[in-house]
PDB file of C-alpha atoms in Angstrom:
ATOM      1  CA  ALA A   1     -12.422  34.263   4.063  1.00  0.00           C
ATOM      2  CA  ASN A   2     -16.039  34.850   4.957  1.00  0.00           C
ATOM      3  CA  ASN A   3     -16.771  31.147   5.359  1.00  0.00           C
ATOM      4  CA  ASP A   4     -13.954  30.392   7.819  1.00  0.00           C
ATOM      5  CA  ILE A   5     -14.753  28.849  11.188  1.00  0.00           C
ATOM      6  CA  VAL A   6     -12.482  30.572  13.689  1.00  0.00           C
ATOM      7  CA  GLN A   7     -12.080  29.934  17.428  1.00  0.00           C
ATOM      8  CA  SER A   8      -9.427  31.927  19.210  1.00  0.00           C
ATOM      9  CA  ALA A   9      -8.339  33.186  22.630  1.00  0.00           C
ATOM     10  CA  GLY A  10     -10.156  30.964  25.071  1.00  0.00           C
ATOM     11  CA  SER A  11     -11.345  27.474  25.628  1.00  0.00           C
ATOM     12  CA  ILE A  12     -14.123  25.429  24.149  1.00  0.00           C
ATOM     13  CA  LEU A  13     -15.473  23.646  27.201  1.00  0.00           C
ATOM     14  CA  ALA A  14     -17.790  20.762  26.527  1.00  0.00           C
ATOM     15  CA  ASN A  15     -20.481  20.161  29.145  1.00  0.00           C
ATOM     16  CA  GLY A  16     -21.806  17.086  27.399  1.00  0.00           C
ATOM     17  CA  GLN A  17     -21.346  14.892  24.394  1.00  0.00           C
ATOM     18  CA  ASP A  18     -23.088  14.839  21.047  1.00  0.00           C
ATOM     19  CA  ALA A  19     -24.787  11.708  19.701  1.00  0.00           C
ATOM     20  CA  GLN A  20     -21.439  10.362  18.482  1.00  0.00           C
ATOM     21  CA  GLY A  21     -19.750  10.895  21.848  1.00  0.00           C
ATOM     22  CA  PHE A  22     -17.757  14.004  20.924  1.00  0.00           C
ATOM     23  CA  GLY A  23     -17.474  17.069  23.123  1.00  0.00           C
ATOM     24  CA  LEU A  24     -16.516  19.208  20.126  1.00  0.00           C
ATOM     25  CA  ASN A  25     -17.807  18.321  16.653  1.00  0.00           C
ATOM     26  CA  ILE A  26     -17.106  20.777  13.799  1.00  0.00           C
ATOM     27  CA  ASN A  27     -18.182  19.987  10.230  1.00  0.00           C
ATOM     28  CA  SER A  28     -17.579  22.570   7.495  1.00  0.00           C
ATOM     29  CA  GLU A  29     -18.169  22.510   3.743  1.00  0.00           C
ATOM     30  CA  SER A  30     -16.339  25.716   2.806  1.00  0.00           C
ATOM     31  CA  GLY A  31     -13.515  27.904   4.000  1.00  0.00           C
ATOM     32  CA  ASN A  32     -10.804  27.160   6.515  1.00  0.00           C
ATOM     33  CA  ILE A  33     -11.268  25.780  10.002  1.00  0.00           C
ATOM     34  CA  ILE A  34      -8.971  27.621  12.402  1.00  0.00           C
ATOM     35  CA  ILE A  35      -8.670  26.444  16.031  1.00  0.00           C
ATOM     36  CA  SER A  36      -6.525  28.248  18.621  1.00  0.00           C
ATOM     37  CA  ASP A  37      -6.051  27.247  22.262  1.00  0.00           C
ATOM     38  CA  ALA A  38      -9.091  24.966  22.524  1.00  0.00           C
ATOM     39  CA  THR A  39      -9.746  22.394  25.254  1.00  0.00           C
ATOM     40  CA  THR A  40     -12.491  19.811  25.621  1.00  0.00           C
ATOM     41  CA  THR A  41     -13.040  18.107  28.945  1.00  0.00           C
ATOM     42  CA  ASN A  42     -15.938  15.725  28.307  1.00  0.00           C
ATOM     43  CA  GLY A  43     -15.853  13.828  25.035  1.00  0.00           C
ATOM     44  CA  GLY A  44     -13.325  13.942  22.249  1.00  0.00           C
ATOM     45  CA  VAL A  45     -12.866  16.234  19.277  1.00  0.00           C
ATOM     46  CA  LYS A  46     -14.010  15.627  15.700  1.00  0.00           C
ATOM     47  CA  ILE A  47     -13.168  18.187  13.009  1.00  0.00           C
ATOM     48  CA  ILE A  48     -14.168  17.588   9.377  1.00  0.00           C
ATOM     49  CA  ALA A  49     -13.585  19.912   6.414  1.00  0.00           C
ATOM     50  CA  ASN A  50     -15.505  18.638   3.399  1.00  0.00           C
ATOM     51  CA  GLU A  51     -15.333  19.848  -0.170  1.00  0.00           C
ATOM     52  CA  LYS A  52     -18.445  21.547  -1.543  1.00  0.00           C
ATOM     53  CA  VAL A  53     -19.094  21.972  -5.273  1.00  0.00           C
ATOM     54  CA  VAL A  54     -20.859  25.166  -6.357  1.00  0.00           C
ATOM     55  CA  ASP A  55     -21.372  25.826 -10.078  1.00  0.00           C
ATOM     56  CA  ASP A  56     -18.803  23.106 -10.907  1.00  0.00           C
ATOM     57  CA  VAL A  57     -16.197  24.787  -8.660  1.00  0.00           C
ATOM     58  CA  ALA A  58     -14.832  22.872  -5.661  1.00  0.00           C
ATOM     59  CA  ILE A  59     -14.720  24.956  -2.470  1.00  0.00           C
ATOM     60  CA  SER A  60     -12.811  23.823   0.598  1.00  0.00           C
ATOM     61  CA  GLY A  61     -10.192  24.982   3.032  1.00  0.00           C
ATOM     62  CA  ASP A  62      -7.339  23.900   5.223  1.00  0.00           C
ATOM     63  CA  ILE A  63      -7.599  22.937   8.891  1.00  0.00           C
ATOM     64  CA  LYS A  64      -5.220  25.084  10.960  1.00  0.00           C
ATOM     65  CA  ILE A  65      -4.655  24.228  14.617  1.00  0.00           C
ATOM     66  CA  THR A  66      -2.723  26.069  17.309  1.00  0.00           C
ATOM     67  CA  ASN A  67      -2.932  24.135  20.595  1.00  0.00           C
ATOM     68  CA  LEU A  68      -5.850  21.711  20.879  1.00  0.00           C
ATOM     69  CA  GLN A  69      -6.302  19.441  23.885  1.00  0.00           C
ATOM     70  CA  SER A  70      -8.818  16.739  24.716  1.00  0.00           C
ATOM     71  CA  THR A  71      -8.863  15.444  28.277  1.00  0.00           C
ATOM     72  CA  GLY A  72     -11.814  13.139  27.740  1.00  0.00           C
ATOM     73  CA  GLY A  73     -11.595  11.366  24.408  1.00  0.00           C
ATOM     74  CA  ALA A  74     -10.039  10.934  20.968  1.00  0.00           C
ATOM     75  CA  ILE A  75      -9.087  13.654  18.512  1.00  0.00           C
ATOM     76  CA  GLU A  76     -10.184  12.975  14.921  1.00  0.00           C
ATOM     77  CA  ILE A  77      -9.284  15.468  12.193  1.00  0.00           C
ATOM     78  CA  GLU A  78     -10.344  14.929   8.586  1.00  0.00           C
ATOM     79  CA  SER A  79      -9.717  17.246   5.620  1.00  0.00           C
ATOM     80  CA  ASN A  80     -11.541  16.020   2.511  1.00  0.00           C
ATOM     81  CA  GLY A  81     -10.832  18.970   0.217  1.00  0.00           C
ATOM     82  CA  THR A  82      -8.667  18.263  -2.818  1.00  0.00           C
ATOM     83  CA  ASP A  83      -5.049  19.051  -1.895  1.00  0.00           C
ATOM     84  CA  LYS A  84      -6.109  20.744   1.371  1.00  0.00           C
ATOM     85  CA  ASP A  85      -3.803  20.477   4.356  1.00  0.00           C
ATOM     86  CA  VAL A  86      -3.900  20.013   8.106  1.00  0.00           C
ATOM     87  CA  ILE A  87      -1.461  22.573   9.507  1.00  0.00           C
ATOM     88  CA  LEU A  88      -0.227  22.328  13.102  1.00  0.00           C
ATOM     89  CA  SER A  89       1.343  25.431  14.618  1.00  0.00           C
ATOM     90  CA  GLY A  90       0.893  24.369  18.239  1.00  0.00           C
ATOM     91  CA  ASN A  91       0.512  21.223  20.301  1.00  0.00           C
ATOM     92  CA  LEU A  92      -2.141  18.573  19.695  1.00  0.00           C
ATOM     93  CA  ASN A  93      -2.773  16.580  22.876  1.00  0.00           C
ATOM     94  CA  SER A  94      -5.139  13.813  23.943  1.00  0.00           C
ATOM     95  CA  THR A  95      -4.558  12.772  27.525  1.00  0.00           C
ATOM     96  CA  ASP A  96      -6.265   9.383  27.213  1.00  0.00           C
ATOM     97  CA  SER A  97      -7.213   8.438  23.641  1.00  0.00           C
ATOM     98  CA  ASP A  98      -6.070   8.133  20.025  1.00  0.00           C
ATOM     99  CA  ILE A  99      -5.213  11.005  17.692  1.00  0.00           C
ATOM    100  CA  GLU A 100      -6.105  10.429  14.023  1.00  0.00           C
ATOM    101  CA  ILE A 101      -5.453  12.881  11.188  1.00  0.00           C
ATOM    102  CA  THR A 102      -6.583  12.179   7.615  1.00  0.00           C
ATOM    103  CA  THR A 103      -6.161  14.593   4.711  1.00  0.00           C
ATOM    104  CA  GLN A 104      -6.257  14.746   0.922  1.00  0.00           C
ATOM    105  CA  GLY A 105      -3.244  17.086   1.152  1.00  0.00           C
ATOM    106  CA  ASN A 106      -0.383  17.279   3.651  1.00  0.00           C
ATOM    107  CA  ILE A 107       0.000  17.151   7.429  1.00  0.00           C
ATOM    108  CA  LEU A 108       2.449  19.931   8.253  1.00  0.00           C
ATOM    109  CA  GLN A 109       4.045  21.646  11.246  1.00  0.00           C
ATOM    110  CA  THR A 110       4.972  25.309  11.043  1.00  0.00           C
ATOM    111  CA  THR A 111       7.387  25.350  14.000  1.00  0.00           C
ATOM    112  CA  SER A 112      10.021  22.951  15.266  1.00  0.00           C
ATOM    113  CA  ASN A 113       8.659  22.834  18.836  1.00  0.00           C
ATOM    114  CA  THR A 114       5.136  21.664  17.957  1.00  0.00           C
ATOM    115  CA  SER A 115       4.187  18.116  18.908  1.00  0.00           C
ATOM    116  CA  ILE A 116       1.469  15.493  18.813  1.00  0.00           C
ATOM    117  CA  THR A 117       1.159  14.005  22.302  1.00  0.00           C
ATOM    118  CA  THR A 118      -1.103  11.198  23.468  1.00  0.00           C
ATOM    119  CA  ALA A 119      -1.342   8.470  26.061  1.00  0.00           C
ATOM    120  CA  SER A 120      -2.585   6.223  23.256  1.00  0.00           C
ATOM    121  CA  ASN A 121      -2.027   5.743  19.486  1.00  0.00           C
ATOM    122  CA  VAL A 122      -1.370   8.122  16.574  1.00  0.00           C
ATOM    123  CA  VAL A 123      -2.607   7.522  13.007  1.00  0.00           C
ATOM    124  CA  LEU A 124      -1.512   9.946  10.257  1.00  0.00           C
ATOM    125  CA  ASP A 125      -2.903   9.431   6.735  1.00  0.00           C
ATOM    126  CA  ALA A 126      -2.091  11.955   3.985  1.00  0.00           C
ATOM    127  CA  GLN A 127      -2.279  11.881   0.197  1.00  0.00           C
ATOM    128  CA  GLY A 128       0.789  14.162   0.241  1.00  0.00           C
ATOM    129  CA  SER A 129       3.462  14.480   2.920  1.00  0.00           C
ATOM    130  CA  VAL A 130       3.509  13.990   6.668  1.00  0.00           C
ATOM    131  CA  GLY A 131       5.934  16.627   7.890  1.00  0.00           C
ATOM    132  CA  SER A 132       8.575  18.307   5.772  1.00  0.00           C
ATOM    133  CA  ASP A 133      12.333  18.387   5.419  1.00  0.00           C
ATOM    134  CA  SER A 134      12.463  21.575   7.523  1.00  0.00           C
ATOM    135  CA  ASN A 135       9.838  20.569  10.142  1.00  0.00           C
ATOM    136  CA  SER A 136       9.298  16.899  10.874  1.00  0.00           C
ATOM    137  CA  ILE A 137       6.211  15.867  12.845  1.00  0.00           C
ATOM    138  CA  ILE A 138       7.276  15.486  16.481  1.00  0.00           C
ATOM    139  CA  ILE A 139       5.387  12.679  18.226  1.00  0.00           C
ATOM    140  CA  ASP A 140       5.204  11.676  21.885  1.00  0.00           C
ATOM    141  CA  ALA A 141       2.887   8.657  22.073  1.00  0.00           C
ATOM    142  CA  ASP A 142       2.548   5.975  24.724  1.00  0.00           C
ATOM    143  CA  GLY A 143       0.886   3.743  22.122  1.00  0.00           C
ATOM    144  CA  SER A 144       1.865   3.009  18.532  1.00  0.00           C
ATOM    145  CA  VAL A 145       2.294   5.232  15.473  1.00  0.00           C
ATOM    146  CA  LYS A 146       0.936   4.358  12.019  1.00  0.00           C
ATOM    147  CA  VAL A 147       1.614   6.565   8.971  1.00  0.00           C
ATOM    148  CA  ASP A 148       0.468   6.415   5.341  1.00  0.00           C
ATOM    149  CA  ALA A 149       1.792   9.207   3.069  1.00  0.00           C
ATOM    150  CA  ASP A 150       3.970   9.930   0.043  1.00  0.00           C
ATOM    151  CA  ASP A 151       6.793  11.457   2.100  1.00  0.00           C
ATOM    152  CA  VAL A 152       7.222  10.911   5.853  1.00  0.00           C
ATOM    153  CA  TYR A 153       9.270  13.093   8.192  1.00  0.00           C
ATOM    154  CA  LEU A 154       8.933  12.033  11.855  1.00  0.00           C
ATOM    155  CA  SER A 155      10.765  12.847  15.061  1.00  0.00           C
ATOM    156  CA  SER A 156      10.303  11.285  18.468  1.00  0.00           C
ATOM    157  CA  LYS A 157      10.213  13.643  21.425  1.00  0.00           C
ATOM    158  CA  ASN A 158      11.647  10.966  23.738  1.00  0.00           C
ATOM    159  CA  LYS A 159      13.275   8.713  21.104  1.00  0.00           C
ATOM    160  CA  ASP A 160      10.874   5.892  21.995  1.00  0.00           C
ATOM    161  CA  LEU A 161       8.271   5.564  19.233  1.00  0.00           C
ATOM    162  CA  THR A 162       6.541   2.246  18.704  1.00  0.00           C
ATOM    163  CA  ILE A 163       5.988   2.063  14.940  1.00  0.00           C
ATOM    164  CA  ALA A 164       2.920   0.021  13.967  1.00  0.00           C
ATOM    165  CA  GLY A 165       3.445   0.693  10.285  1.00  0.00           C
ATOM    166  CA  ILE A 166       4.725   3.182   7.742  1.00  0.00           C
ATOM    167  CA  ASN A 167       3.515   3.095   4.148  1.00  0.00           C
ATOM    168  CA  SER A 168       5.500   5.646   2.159  1.00  0.00           C
ATOM    169  CA  SER A 169       7.394   6.165  -1.047  1.00  0.00           C
ATOM    170  CA  LYS A 170      10.120   7.891   1.018  1.00  0.00           C
ATOM    171  CA  LEU A 171      11.010   7.858   4.702  1.00  0.00           C
ATOM    172  CA  THR A 172      13.100  10.190   6.863  1.00  0.00           C
ATOM    173  CA  SER A 173      13.507   9.780  10.612  1.00  0.00           C
ATOM    174  CA  ASP A 174      16.070  11.727  12.599  1.00  0.00           C
ATOM    175  CA  GLY A 175      15.254  10.228  16.006  1.00  0.00           C
ATOM    176  CA  GLU A 176      15.198  13.569  17.761  1.00  0.00           C
TER     177      GLU A 176
END
């Protein structure tokens, strides 16, 4: 779509931080946000996709991420569009801070070898599902994992998750 924010083939290198302490701060009110192979080295990452209403029509998009790494702060991803998803088709990695994903839709993985990796905590909050029957969310976290969603499908990369809490109508964990 014409309103998509797309970053591909290369790194986003942050030389400084914004007023909130983020090296990469993307805020969109229409279209998809698509991130491929991005790295921040000074400050975390904050990505927000908000819903915009034009002539009584809600406009928003999904957040699609293929390989995003922060080596200097937290990763915060927020999709506020009605039924819009956060779709991971590559690794999401914070070397030293929390990873938080919040969406009005689902948090999905498109491949079985994708993972969320952090030296800290993971918080996943979805109005729909976290993972799916065919592709559970693979997590490798040194800290704890907290999930709030209708359906939860989790896998542990090293079979050593510390669960801080799961609030779900259904729960599936295969321990792989």
